[in-house]
Short mmCIF file of C-alpha atoms in Angstrom, two decimals:
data_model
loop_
_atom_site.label_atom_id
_atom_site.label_comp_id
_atom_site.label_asym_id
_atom_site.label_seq_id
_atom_site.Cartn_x
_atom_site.Cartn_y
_atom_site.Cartn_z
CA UNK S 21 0.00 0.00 0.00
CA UNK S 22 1.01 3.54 -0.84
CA UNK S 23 1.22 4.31 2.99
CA UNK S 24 4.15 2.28 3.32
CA UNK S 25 6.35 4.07 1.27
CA UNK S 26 8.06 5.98 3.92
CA UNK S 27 10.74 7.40 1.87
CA UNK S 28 8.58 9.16 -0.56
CA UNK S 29 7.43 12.71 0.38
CA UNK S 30 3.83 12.93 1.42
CA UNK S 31 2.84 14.48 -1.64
CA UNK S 32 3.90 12.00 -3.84
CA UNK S 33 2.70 9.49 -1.46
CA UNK S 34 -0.54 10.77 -1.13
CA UNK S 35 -1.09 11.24 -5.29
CA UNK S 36 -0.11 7.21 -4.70
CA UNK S 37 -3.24 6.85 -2.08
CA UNK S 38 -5.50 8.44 -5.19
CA UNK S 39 -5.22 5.58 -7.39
CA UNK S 40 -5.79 1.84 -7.99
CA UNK S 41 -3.67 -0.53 -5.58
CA UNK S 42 -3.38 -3.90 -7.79
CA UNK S 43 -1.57 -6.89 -7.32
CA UNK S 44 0.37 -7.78 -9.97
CA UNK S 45 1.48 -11.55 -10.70
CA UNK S 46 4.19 -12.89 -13.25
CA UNK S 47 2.20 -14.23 -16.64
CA UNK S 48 1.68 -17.90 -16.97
CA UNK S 49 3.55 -20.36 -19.06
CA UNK S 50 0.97 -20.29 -21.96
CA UNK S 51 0.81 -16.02 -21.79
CA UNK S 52 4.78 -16.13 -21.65
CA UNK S 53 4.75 -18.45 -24.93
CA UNK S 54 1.93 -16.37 -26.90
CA UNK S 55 3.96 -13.04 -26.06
CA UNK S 56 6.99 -14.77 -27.67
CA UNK S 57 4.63 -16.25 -30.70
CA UNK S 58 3.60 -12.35 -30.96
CA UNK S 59 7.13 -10.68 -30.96
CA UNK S 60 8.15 -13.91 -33.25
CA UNK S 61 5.51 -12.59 -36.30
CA UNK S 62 6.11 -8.89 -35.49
CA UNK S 63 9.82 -9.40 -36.24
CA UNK S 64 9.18 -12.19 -39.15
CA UNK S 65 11.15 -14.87 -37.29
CA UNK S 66 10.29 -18.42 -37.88
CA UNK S 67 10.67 -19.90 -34.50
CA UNK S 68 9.44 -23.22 -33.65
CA UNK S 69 6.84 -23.64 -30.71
CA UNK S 70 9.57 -25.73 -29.24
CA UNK S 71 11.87 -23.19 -29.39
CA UNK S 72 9.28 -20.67 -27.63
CA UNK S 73 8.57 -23.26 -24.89
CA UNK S 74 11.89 -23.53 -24.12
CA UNK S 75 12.33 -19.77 -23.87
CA UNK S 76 8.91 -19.21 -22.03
CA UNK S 77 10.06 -21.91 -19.58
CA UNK S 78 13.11 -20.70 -18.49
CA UNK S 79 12.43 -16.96 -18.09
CA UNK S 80 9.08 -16.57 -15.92
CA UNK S 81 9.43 -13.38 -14.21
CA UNK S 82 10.87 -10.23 -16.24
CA UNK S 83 8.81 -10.08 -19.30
CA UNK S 84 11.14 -7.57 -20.74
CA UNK S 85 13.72 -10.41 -20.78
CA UNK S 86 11.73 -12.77 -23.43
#
């Protein structure tokens, strides 16, 4: 919650306190794999859906990493 960021100044904590508090969870294996499948046609790559399994398996937290 935004009331536990101490080292923010109170104004910036209290825009924080305005909006939506969400909890955010890593994607599943079948999101990670049809992000890759989505990059892989945006970028014209012909990449197996063995090769994007392996991928989606081994990276499951930073998305930005895939």
């Amino acid at each position: 919650p935004p009331k536990q960021l101490v080292t923010l100044e109170d104004r910036l904590r209290n825009r924080f306190e305005w909006g939506l508090t969400t909890d955010v969870q890593p994607p599943e294996l079948e999101t990670r794999i049809a992000i890759l499948r989505k990059k892989a046609v945006q970028e014209q790559l012909n990449a197996p859906p063995e090769v994007l399994e392996f991928i989606a398996s081994r990276i499951s937290r930073n998305i930005r990493e895939l």
